[in-house]
Each structure stands twice: as structure tokens, then as C-alpha cells.
């Protein structure tokens, strides 16, 4: 029964609160992490922190640090169990083990290169952690390598790199021959919005994502043919269809800010590995706790991914566990409608 009471500020309404205007029509619950709004169990929360602090409404954990992308193409560090929320949304991703040495701190460690100079402490998406490699203009291949941990024969690996076009066009990512043979590489055009070019015969997939103008995340995947401590090489090549470590007279330059190797099937947020590997970024666990029922749930993303629809989700007393392997990485809305 609704009730009324007199408080210090006058008449106080104690009945159910009206549904806020921002809630999707017909929604039993609506969570907006980046905006800081949530509506669930007839209650409104004005921050994501307040929502997950209420054990009757939701729970969140990620017991490791992470780096979350912003719309400006930079990465923000979040401590263990702090929700990684940027202007793109709440970062939701599964566990991943980073195998590459110095995953983010590319300015540390050996800085040798082939027919190229290396400048350290270059500003990039993580601050002064990048290194710039510049081809010296002599005839031959121009590259720098980064040593990895042991690769196991028969396993498939994903290699991804954050690269910025300082003064060049064509970038090549090469997997070390000691672990992958000579057929694993991929070419990328870093002009405009960027696009992937030709790849080696043993490269399974390659791709490119523009983080901001002239800054890209590029990747390739391949199956190891040998168990070895191998390397990733960043090369400056003359065309989008260049062969492996093709020769040129280039004076182009690129900035490398991160490199990651893992057994993941898609790229995630970079892992700050050091001189010993592997290092693990623990997956996100997010549960929302509406009344037990069956719901059709829509998830919206801020990273350009199309909406994802999860129909017939049966929710019991433990709540609904948001999958860590959603189609997108950055969640802006979770909307539940009774089925």
C-alpha cells in the first residue's frame, strides 16, 4: 500500500518512484554505465558505482588492472576491480594472457634495428612509452624486432600492435621465423582510414582498426610451426603488396606503442607485461539482478558494433550474468524487457 509521510522538507512520497524518462519503453531494467544511470527493481541509481554497491541490484568484478580505449585513441588505466568506463562505455572482455615482453613499455629493453634508427620515450596512447623507428634511406629492409616468450608448435596465436604513422605509408607486421616460419606476415596501408593489404601464405587472418587519425591497431593470426622463443618484427615496406621484409630506400617512420601476443581469437585491451611472461588480464564479471523471470535483453555498444539481442534469458535468484564475450567491447546500454 502506498503511504505518505511528513518529513523535514514537507510531504514525502514513499510509494514506487515513476520510471525515469531516459529508460527504454517497456524495460524492466536499463543500465547505462557510461552515463552513470541505472533503473532496476523499481529503483534509480545515479552512478554505476552506486548500482554495483547494492548487492540486491548488481555485482561487478575484474581482479586485475586493465587499459581501456577512449574515443580520442588513448588508453586509460584502471586498477583492479574498478569498472573500466570511458566515453565509449564499460569495457567488458574475457580473460587473456599476454605473452609478449614489454607489452606496453616499448621504450624499455633493447632498441636495436635493421637499417633504421630508434627514438625512445615517444608520446603515444599510453604516454611516453612508445618508440619511433625511422628507416635510414639505405638500400635493404628496414625493421625492428621485439622478443617474445616461448611459442608452442601447433597452437594458433593472435599478434596485435598499436602503430602510429609518423611519416610513412606502408607498415608490415612479421611473426618470427623461429616459431612461425617465413610465411607469416601482413601489410597495412596507414593512410586515411587505413586498410589491410596482402598477407603471407601462412597468415590466417589480418585486420586493422583506426583508433584515431593516423593511429591504428593492426593484427594477424597464425599457427606456430615450431616451439621457440621467437619475435615480432615491425617493418617499413614500399607497397601494400610487399613481400616479407621487402627492400627499399625508405626514410619513413612509424611509432610503436604496444605489442601483444596471445591465444585469443580477437584483439582486446593491451596487457602491461614486463620482463617476465606470461601476464594475465582477468575477465570481467558483471551480473544484474532483476526479479526472477524470462527476459529479452538488448546490449548496445559505443565502439561501432551493432546492437546485440539475447532472447529468452532465464533469470533466477543469482541474476543475469553478462557474457564476457559479447560482440562489442564497450557497453553503453543493457536493456531487459520481460519476454
mmCIF file of C-alpha atoms in Angstrom:
data_model
loop_
_atom_site.group_PDB
_atom_site.id
_atom_site.type_symbol
_atom_site.label_atom_id
_atom_site.label_comp_id
_atom_site.label_asym_id
_atom_site.label_seq_id
_atom_site.Cartn_x
_atom_site.Cartn_y
_atom_site.Cartn_z
ATOM 1 C CA UNK A 1 0.000 0.000 0.000
ATOM 2 C CA UNK A 2 1.263 3.435 -0.882
ATOM 3 C CA UNK A 3 1.993 5.685 2.049
ATOM 4 C CA UNK A 4 2.636 9.312 2.735
ATOM 5 C CA UNK A 5 4.671 10.920 5.492
ATOM 6 C CA UNK A 6 5.717 14.282 6.728
ATOM 7 C CA UNK A 7 9.454 14.943 6.697
ATOM 8 C CA UNK A 8 11.534 17.991 7.481
ATOM 9 C CA UNK A 9 11.069 19.173 3.897
ATOM 10 C CA UNK A 10 7.313 18.689 3.980
ATOM 11 C CA UNK A 11 5.186 15.982 2.326
ATOM 12 C CA UNK A 12 7.343 12.953 1.338
ATOM 13 C CA UNK A 13 6.043 10.359 -1.165
ATOM 14 C CA UNK A 14 7.022 6.833 -0.135
ATOM 15 C CA UNK A 15 5.445 4.825 -2.930
ATOM 16 C CA UNK A 16 7.168 3.437 -6.062
ATOM 17 C CA UNK A 17 9.133 6.030 -7.994
ATOM 18 C CA UNK A 18 7.978 6.872 -11.525
ATOM 19 C CA UNK A 19 10.028 5.381 -14.353
ATOM 20 C CA UNK A 20 12.684 7.923 -15.433
ATOM 21 C CA UNK A 21 12.231 9.417 -18.897
ATOM 22 C CA UNK A 22 15.550 8.016 -20.146
ATOM 23 C CA UNK A 23 14.512 4.371 -19.581
ATOM 24 C CA UNK A 24 13.646 2.471 -22.767
ATOM 25 C CA UNK A 25 9.888 1.962 -23.195
ATOM 26 C CA UNK A 26 8.677 -1.246 -21.553
ATOM 27 C CA UNK A 27 12.059 -2.014 -19.950
ATOM 28 C CA UNK A 28 12.063 -3.945 -16.692
ATOM 29 C CA UNK A 29 15.643 -2.767 -16.211
ATOM 30 C CA UNK A 30 18.000 -0.429 -18.070
ATOM 31 C CA UNK A 31 21.704 0.018 -17.225
ATOM 32 C CA UNK A 32 23.730 2.880 -18.781
ATOM 33 C CA UNK A 33 27.290 2.541 -17.388
ATOM 34 C CA UNK A 34 28.955 5.469 -19.182
ATOM 35 C CA UNK A 35 26.077 7.841 -18.437
ATOM 36 C CA UNK A 36 26.035 6.652 -14.816
ATOM 37 C CA UNK A 37 22.330 5.799 -14.815
ATOM 38 C CA UNK A 38 20.573 2.577 -13.903
ATOM 39 C CA UNK A 39 16.954 1.516 -13.397
ATOM 40 C CA UNK A 40 16.285 -1.882 -11.856
ATOM 41 C CA UNK A 41 13.793 -3.319 -9.337
ATOM 42 C CA UNK A 42 11.899 -0.030 -9.420
ATOM 43 C CA UNK A 43 14.920 1.902 -8.170
ATOM 44 C CA UNK A 44 17.031 4.510 -9.912
ATOM 45 C CA UNK A 45 20.810 4.752 -9.416
ATOM 46 C CA UNK A 46 22.733 7.828 -10.436
ATOM 47 C CA UNK A 47 26.144 6.188 -10.821
ATOM 48 C CA UNK A 48 27.444 2.783 -11.895
ATOM 49 C CA UNK A 49 29.378 2.627 -8.612
ATOM 50 C CA UNK A 50 26.151 3.016 -6.632
ATOM 51 C CA UNK A 51 24.492 0.285 -8.697
ATOM 52 C CA UNK A 52 27.186 -2.357 -8.128
ATOM 53 C CA UNK A 53 27.478 -1.365 -4.454
ATOM 54 C CA UNK A 54 23.915 -2.606 -3.950
ATOM 55 C CA UNK A 55 24.106 -6.429 -3.737
ATOM 56 C CA UNK A 56 20.379 -6.705 -4.446
ATOM 57 C CA UNK A 57 20.762 -4.925 -7.799
ATOM 58 C CA UNK A 58 24.088 -5.887 -9.412
ATOM 59 C CA UNK A 59 27.655 -7.083 -8.897
ATOM 60 C CA UNK A 60 30.939 -6.451 -10.695
ATOM 61 C CA UNK A 61 34.481 -7.809 -10.532
ATOM 62 C CA UNK A 62 37.692 -7.799 -12.563
ATOM 63 C CA UNK A 63 40.549 -8.682 -10.205
ATOM 64 C CA UNK A 64 43.324 -7.230 -12.343
ATOM 65 C CA UNK A 65 44.253 -3.851 -13.811
ATOM 66 C CA UNK A 66 43.348 -3.002 -17.389
ATOM 67 C CA UNK A 67 43.752 -0.295 -20.028
ATOM 68 C CA UNK A 68 40.556 0.914 -21.708
ATOM 69 C CA UNK A 69 40.353 2.764 -25.021
ATOM 70 C CA UNK A 70 38.829 6.248 -25.300
ATOM 71 C CA UNK A 71 37.282 7.880 -28.366
ATOM 72 C CA UNK A 72 40.434 10.025 -28.636
ATOM 73 C CA UNK A 73 42.515 6.903 -29.341
ATOM 74 C CA UNK A 74 44.275 6.908 -25.966
ATOM 75 C CA UNK A 75 44.131 4.318 -23.175
ATOM 76 C CA UNK A 76 43.187 4.927 -19.536
ATOM 77 C CA UNK A 77 44.484 2.637 -16.782
ATOM 78 C CA UNK A 78 42.010 1.218 -14.253
ATOM 79 C CA UNK A 79 43.009 -0.525 -11.032
ATOM 80 C CA UNK A 80 41.863 -3.993 -10.064
ATOM 81 C CA UNK A 81 38.080 -4.279 -9.627
ATOM 82 C CA UNK A 82 37.490 -0.670 -10.736
ATOM 83 C CA UNK A 83 34.972 -0.678 -13.620
ATOM 84 C CA UNK A 84 36.772 0.466 -16.772
ATOM 85 C CA UNK A 85 34.364 3.121 -18.046
ATOM 86 C CA UNK A 86 35.396 5.614 -20.715
ATOM 87 C CA UNK A 87 33.344 7.766 -23.069
ATOM 88 C CA UNK A 88 32.966 4.630 -25.231
ATOM 89 C CA UNK A 89 31.213 2.696 -22.459
ATOM 90 C CA UNK A 90 32.010 -0.038 -19.948
ATOM 91 C CA UNK A 91 34.836 -2.325 -21.107
ATOM 92 C CA UNK A 92 33.612 -5.935 -20.975
ATOM 93 C CA UNK A 93 36.047 -8.634 -22.143
ATOM 94 C CA UNK A 94 37.171 -12.150 -21.238
ATOM 95 C CA UNK A 95 40.411 -13.259 -19.623
ATOM 96 C CA UNK A 96 43.518 -13.038 -21.802
ATOM 97 C CA UNK A 97 47.156 -13.957 -21.219
ATOM 98 C CA UNK A 98 49.737 -11.651 -22.767
ATOM 99 C CA UNK A 99 52.879 -13.440 -23.930
ATOM 100 C CA UNK A 100 54.971 -10.607 -25.364
ATOM 101 C CA UNK A 101 57.749 -8.965 -23.349
ATOM 102 C CA UNK A 102 57.242 -5.255 -22.576
ATOM 103 C CA UNK A 103 53.684 -5.256 -23.896
ATOM 104 C CA UNK A 104 53.203 -1.504 -23.441
ATOM 105 C CA UNK A 105 56.601 -0.113 -22.441
ATOM 106 C CA UNK A 106 58.156 -0.225 -25.884
ATOM 107 C CA UNK A 107 60.739 2.363 -24.851
ATOM 108 C CA UNK A 108 62.356 -0.147 -22.483
ATOM 109 C CA UNK A 109 64.668 -3.010 -23.340
ATOM 110 C CA UNK A 110 66.869 -3.483 -26.421
ATOM 111 C CA UNK A 111 66.350 -0.877 -29.111
ATOM 112 C CA UNK A 112 68.408 -2.258 -31.983
ATOM 113 C CA UNK A 113 67.027 -2.130 -35.504
ATOM 114 C CA UNK A 114 68.000 -3.093 -39.042
ATOM 115 C CA UNK A 115 68.745 -0.108 -41.322
ATOM 116 C CA UNK A 116 66.696 2.086 -39.017
ATOM 117 C CA UNK A 117 67.152 4.384 -36.056
ATOM 118 C CA UNK A 118 65.130 4.097 -32.845
ATOM 119 C CA UNK A 119 63.903 7.049 -30.767
ATOM 120 C CA UNK A 120 62.626 6.189 -27.281
ATOM 121 C CA UNK A 121 60.222 7.920 -24.886
ATOM 122 C CA UNK A 122 57.918 8.977 -27.704
ATOM 123 C CA UNK A 123 54.413 10.116 -26.776
ATOM 124 C CA UNK A 124 51.616 7.759 -27.731
ATOM 125 C CA UNK A 125 48.304 6.405 -26.434
ATOM 126 C CA UNK A 126 49.938 5.369 -23.120
ATOM 127 C CA UNK A 127 52.095 8.465 -22.641
ATOM 128 C CA UNK A 128 55.883 8.412 -23.081
ATOM 129 C CA UNK A 129 56.102 4.673 -23.646
ATOM 130 C CA UNK A 130 56.368 4.451 -27.427
ATOM 131 C CA UNK A 131 59.390 4.141 -29.688
ATOM 132 C CA UNK A 132 59.754 5.577 -33.188
ATOM 133 C CA UNK A 133 61.563 3.595 -35.851
ATOM 134 C CA UNK A 134 62.847 5.550 -38.859
ATOM 135 C CA UNK A 135 64.267 3.948 -41.990
ATOM 136 C CA UNK A 136 67.746 5.268 -42.782
ATOM 137 C CA UNK A 137 67.314 5.562 -46.553
ATOM 138 C CA UNK A 138 69.891 2.929 -47.470
ATOM 139 C CA UNK A 139 69.030 0.005 -49.714
ATOM 140 C CA UNK A 140 67.593 -3.044 -47.924
ATOM 141 C CA UNK A 141 64.915 -3.997 -45.400
ATOM 142 C CA UNK A 142 64.117 -1.627 -42.525
ATOM 143 C CA UNK A 143 62.770 -3.059 -39.275
ATOM 144 C CA UNK A 144 62.921 -3.531 -35.508
ATOM 145 C CA UNK A 145 62.072 -6.692 -33.530
ATOM 146 C CA UNK A 146 60.609 -7.315 -30.095
ATOM 147 C CA UNK A 147 61.382 -10.634 -28.335
ATOM 148 C CA UNK A 148 58.532 -12.864 -27.211
ATOM 149 C CA UNK A 149 58.056 -15.664 -24.736
ATOM 150 C CA UNK A 150 58.016 -19.279 -25.871
ATOM 151 C CA UNK A 151 55.611 -20.198 -28.669
ATOM 152 C CA UNK A 152 54.255 -23.756 -28.733
ATOM 153 C CA UNK A 153 54.066 -25.643 -32.015
ATOM 154 C CA UNK A 154 50.527 -26.328 -33.227
ATOM 155 C CA UNK A 155 48.862 -23.529 -31.267
ATOM 156 C CA UNK A 156 47.246 -20.572 -33.006
ATOM 157 C CA UNK A 157 48.285 -17.089 -31.870
ATOM 158 C CA UNK A 158 46.984 -13.584 -32.345
ATOM 159 C CA UNK A 159 49.563 -10.795 -32.651
ATOM 160 C CA UNK A 160 48.395 -7.185 -32.479
ATOM 161 C CA UNK A 161 50.265 -3.913 -32.417
ATOM 162 C CA UNK A 162 49.375 -0.250 -31.898
ATOM 163 C CA UNK A 163 51.190 1.712 -34.586
ATOM 164 C CA UNK A 164 51.121 5.394 -35.469
ATOM 165 C CA UNK A 165 52.003 6.735 -38.892
ATOM 166 C CA UNK A 166 54.680 9.351 -38.184
ATOM 167 C CA UNK A 167 55.810 9.907 -41.781
ATOM 168 C CA UNK A 168 55.157 6.892 -43.962
ATOM 169 C CA UNK A 169 52.584 4.817 -45.756
ATOM 170 C CA UNK A 170 53.125 1.065 -45.604
ATOM 171 C CA UNK A 171 53.710 -0.958 -42.456
ATOM 172 C CA UNK A 172 54.402 -4.682 -42.217
ATOM 173 C CA UNK A 173 53.863 -6.918 -39.179
ATOM 174 C CA UNK A 174 56.038 -10.045 -39.211
ATOM 175 C CA UNK A 175 55.930 -13.115 -36.942
ATOM 176 C CA UNK A 176 59.355 -14.535 -36.112
ATOM 177 C CA UNK A 177 60.534 -17.346 -38.376
ATOM 178 C CA UNK A 178 61.800 -19.397 -35.414
ATOM 179 C CA UNK A 179 58.221 -20.025 -34.324
ATOM 180 C CA UNK A 180 56.184 -19.465 -37.482
ATOM 181 C CA UNK A 181 58.428 -19.975 -40.496
ATOM 182 C CA UNK A 182 58.739 -17.331 -43.195
ATOM 183 C CA UNK A 183 55.125 -17.268 -44.393
ATOM 184 C CA UNK A 184 53.539 -15.252 -41.566
ATOM 185 C CA UNK A 185 53.341 -11.504 -42.168
ATOM 186 C CA UNK A 186 50.741 -8.884 -43.129
ATOM 187 C CA UNK A 187 50.864 -5.481 -44.846
ATOM 188 C CA UNK A 188 48.903 -2.385 -43.865
ATOM 189 C CA UNK A 189 48.287 0.977 -45.530
ATOM 190 C CA UNK A 190 48.180 3.616 -42.774
ATOM 191 C CA UNK A 191 46.920 6.461 -44.937
ATOM 192 C CA UNK A 192 43.371 7.756 -44.489
ATOM 193 C CA UNK A 193 41.220 5.319 -42.524
ATOM 194 C CA UNK A 194 43.761 2.558 -43.110
ATOM 195 C CA UNK A 195 43.257 -0.850 -44.686
ATOM 196 C CA UNK A 196 44.848 -4.284 -44.694
ATOM 197 C CA UNK A 197 46.799 -5.404 -47.756
ATOM 198 C CA UNK A 198 48.325 -8.696 -48.805
ATOM 199 C CA UNK A 199 49.484 -11.249 -46.268
ATOM 200 C CA UNK A 200 51.815 -14.220 -46.161
ATOM 201 C CA UNK A 201 50.728 -17.674 -47.264
ATOM 202 C CA UNK A 202 50.571 -18.990 -43.698
ATOM 203 C CA UNK A 203 48.819 -15.968 -42.187
ATOM 204 C CA UNK A 204 45.272 -16.969 -41.250
ATOM 205 C CA UNK A 205 43.722 -13.524 -40.748
ATOM 206 C CA UNK A 206 44.822 -9.897 -40.662
ATOM 207 C CA UNK A 207 42.974 -6.686 -39.916
ATOM 208 C CA UNK A 208 43.149 -3.051 -38.931
ATOM 209 C CA UNK A 209 41.155 -0.713 -36.664
ATOM 210 C CA UNK A 210 41.550 3.072 -36.716
ATOM 211 C CA UNK A 211 41.825 4.312 -33.122
ATOM 212 C CA UNK A 212 42.089 7.964 -34.140
ATOM 213 C CA UNK A 213 43.522 9.764 -37.193
ATOM 214 C CA UNK A 214 46.886 8.167 -38.139
ATOM 215 C CA UNK A 215 46.853 5.746 -35.182
ATOM 216 C CA UNK A 216 45.840 2.132 -35.734
ATOM 217 C CA UNK A 217 45.615 -1.258 -34.108
ATOM 218 C CA UNK A 218 46.730 -3.922 -36.598
ATOM 219 C CA UNK A 219 46.758 -7.689 -36.175
ATOM 220 C CA UNK A 220 47.410 -11.061 -37.692
ATOM 221 C CA UNK A 221 46.815 -14.638 -36.596
ATOM 222 C CA UNK A 222 48.791 -17.772 -37.433
ATOM 223 C CA UNK A 223 49.530 -21.268 -36.205
ATOM 224 C CA UNK A 224 53.012 -21.892 -34.821
ATOM 225 C CA UNK A 225 55.108 -24.450 -36.689
ATOM 226 C CA UNK A 226 57.783 -24.708 -34.006
ATOM 227 C CA UNK A 227 58.239 -24.322 -30.267
ATOM 228 C CA UNK A 228 60.686 -21.480 -29.732
ATOM 229 C CA UNK A 229 61.375 -18.096 -28.207
ATOM 230 C CA UNK A 230 60.537 -16.038 -31.217
ATOM 231 C CA UNK A 231 59.982 -12.388 -32.079
ATOM 232 C CA UNK A 232 57.632 -9.883 -33.654
ATOM 233 C CA UNK A 233 59.145 -7.586 -36.261
ATOM 234 C CA UNK A 234 57.848 -4.161 -37.302
ATOM 235 C CA UNK A 235 58.930 -3.368 -40.842
ATOM 236 C CA UNK A 236 58.755 -0.402 -43.192
ATOM 237 C CA UNK A 237 57.907 -1.628 -46.700
ATOM 238 C CA UNK A 238 57.482 0.020 -50.127
ATOM 239 C CA UNK A 239 53.927 -1.089 -51.008
ATOM 240 C CA UNK A 240 50.685 -2.615 -49.734
ATOM 241 C CA UNK A 241 51.590 -5.855 -51.511
ATOM 242 C CA UNK A 242 55.240 -6.113 -50.416
ATOM 243 C CA UNK A 243 56.882 -9.447 -49.805
ATOM 244 C CA UNK A 244 58.280 -10.302 -46.385
ATOM 245 C CA UNK A 245 60.833 -7.660 -45.281
ATOM 246 C CA UNK A 246 60.941 -6.183 -48.772
ATOM 247 C CA UNK A 247 63.838 -3.868 -49.626
ATOM 248 C CA UNK A 248 63.513 -0.151 -50.344
ATOM 249 C CA UNK A 249 65.272 3.190 -49.985
ATOM 250 C CA UNK A 250 62.721 4.378 -47.445
ATOM 251 C CA UNK A 251 63.085 7.189 -44.931
ATOM 252 C CA UNK A 252 59.602 6.616 -43.474
ATOM 253 C CA UNK A 253 58.886 6.456 -39.745
ATOM 254 C CA UNK A 254 56.346 4.732 -37.524
ATOM 255 C CA UNK A 255 55.717 4.802 -33.761
ATOM 256 C CA UNK A 256 55.061 1.550 -31.911
ATOM 257 C CA UNK A 257 53.226 1.882 -28.581
ATOM 258 C CA UNK A 258 52.231 -1.679 -27.729
ATOM 259 C CA UNK A 259 52.565 -5.255 -28.931
ATOM 260 C CA UNK A 260 50.613 -8.229 -27.688
ATOM 261 C CA UNK A 261 50.710 -11.948 -28.414
ATOM 262 C CA UNK A 262 48.088 -14.309 -27.045
ATOM 263 C CA UNK A 263 45.917 -17.291 -27.825
ATOM 264 C CA UNK A 264 42.849 -15.041 -28.036
ATOM 265 C CA UNK A 265 40.616 -15.153 -31.103
ATOM 266 C CA UNK A 266 40.115 -11.365 -31.243
ATOM 267 C CA UNK A 267 42.036 -8.372 -30.005
ATOM 268 C CA UNK A 268 41.396 -6.921 -26.570
ATOM 269 C CA UNK A 269 42.802 -4.227 -24.328
ATOM 270 C CA UNK A 270 46.626 -4.251 -24.108
ATOM 271 C CA UNK A 271 48.297 -6.044 -21.219
ATOM 272 C CA UNK A 272 51.197 -4.346 -19.444
ATOM 273 C CA UNK A 273 53.612 -7.282 -19.466
ATOM 274 C CA UNK A 274 57.156 -6.709 -18.229
ATOM 275 C CA UNK A 275 60.373 -8.703 -18.443
ATOM 276 C CA UNK A 276 58.729 -11.948 -17.346
ATOM 277 C CA UNK A 277 55.763 -13.511 -19.110
ATOM 278 C CA UNK A 278 53.005 -14.513 -19.276
ATOM 279 C CA UNK A 279 50.790 -11.938 -17.571
ATOM 280 C CA UNK A 280 47.030 -12.268 -17.233
ATOM 281 C CA UNK A 281 44.255 -9.716 -17.579
ATOM 282 C CA UNK A 282 41.341 -11.304 -15.712
ATOM 283 C CA UNK A 283 37.947 -11.241 -17.400
ATOM 284 C CA UNK A 284 35.038 -9.023 -16.398
ATOM 285 C CA UNK A 285 32.215 -10.492 -14.316
ATOM 286 C CA UNK A 286 29.025 -8.393 -14.358
ATOM 287 C CA UNK A 287 25.637 -9.575 -13.080
ATOM 288 C CA UNK A 288 22.375 -7.650 -12.894
ATOM 289 C CA UNK A 289 19.633 -8.862 -10.574
ATOM 290 C CA UNK A 290 16.075 -8.114 -11.663
ATOM 291 C CA UNK A 291 13.161 -10.234 -10.376
ATOM 292 C CA UNK A 292 13.281 -13.866 -11.469
ATOM 293 C CA UNK A 293 11.653 -14.095 -14.901
ATOM 294 C CA UNK A 294 12.465 -14.574 -18.579
ATOM 295 C CA UNK A 295 13.810 -11.514 -20.407
ATOM 296 C CA UNK A 296 14.771 -10.403 -23.877
ATOM 297 C CA UNK A 297 17.948 -8.398 -23.391
ATOM 298 C CA UNK A 298 19.437 -5.818 -25.770
ATOM 299 C CA UNK A 299 23.052 -4.696 -25.462
ATOM 300 C CA UNK A 300 24.259 -1.517 -27.144
ATOM 301 C CA UNK A 301 27.888 -0.601 -27.765
ATOM 302 C CA UNK A 302 29.929 2.579 -28.091
ATOM 303 C CA UNK A 303 32.634 1.111 -30.325
ATOM 304 C CA UNK A 304 30.595 0.952 -33.519
ATOM 305 C CA UNK A 305 29.405 -2.635 -33.014
ATOM 306 C CA UNK A 306 25.774 -3.293 -33.961
ATOM 307 C CA UNK A 307 23.286 -3.925 -31.153
ATOM 308 C CA UNK A 308 23.256 -7.472 -29.814
ATOM 309 C CA UNK A 309 19.989 -9.199 -28.891
ATOM 310 C CA UNK A 310 19.841 -12.046 -26.373
ATOM 311 C CA UNK A 311 16.350 -13.520 -26.315
ATOM 312 C CA UNK A 312 14.752 -15.829 -23.765
ATOM 313 C CA UNK A 313 17.246 -15.198 -20.976
ATOM 314 C CA UNK A 314 16.006 -17.057 -17.913
ATOM 315 C CA UNK A 315 16.975 -15.160 -14.770
ATOM 316 C CA UNK A 316 16.878 -16.776 -11.344
ATOM 317 C CA UNK A 317 17.940 -15.675 -7.910
ATOM 318 C CA UNK A 318 21.579 -15.279 -8.939
ATOM 319 C CA UNK A 319 20.728 -12.683 -11.568
ATOM 320 C CA UNK A 320 21.737 -12.427 -15.223
ATOM 321 C CA UNK A 321 25.453 -12.817 -15.947
ATOM 322 C CA UNK A 322 26.504 -10.529 -18.796
ATOM 323 C CA UNK A 323 28.648 -12.594 -21.220
ATOM 324 C CA UNK A 324 32.306 -11.528 -21.266
ATOM 325 C CA UNK A 325 32.417 -12.467 -24.975
ATOM 326 C CA UNK A 326 29.890 -10.006 -26.362
ATOM 327 C CA UNK A 327 30.058 -8.865 -29.987
ATOM 328 C CA UNK A 328 31.458 -5.498 -28.880
ATOM 329 C CA UNK A 329 33.889 -4.488 -26.158
ATOM 330 C CA UNK A 330 32.348 -1.264 -24.811
ATOM 331 C CA UNK A 331 28.834 -1.477 -23.408
ATOM 332 C CA UNK A 332 26.678 1.655 -23.303
ATOM 333 C CA UNK A 333 23.267 0.111 -22.540
ATOM 334 C CA UNK A 334 21.833 -3.117 -21.175
ATOM 335 C CA UNK A 335 18.043 -3.205 -21.605
ATOM 336 C CA UNK A 336 15.858 -6.016 -20.277
ATOM 337 C CA UNK A 337 12.236 -6.481 -21.346
ATOM 338 C CA UNK A 338 10.046 -9.222 -19.893
ATOM 339 C CA UNK A 339 9.600 -11.919 -22.543
#
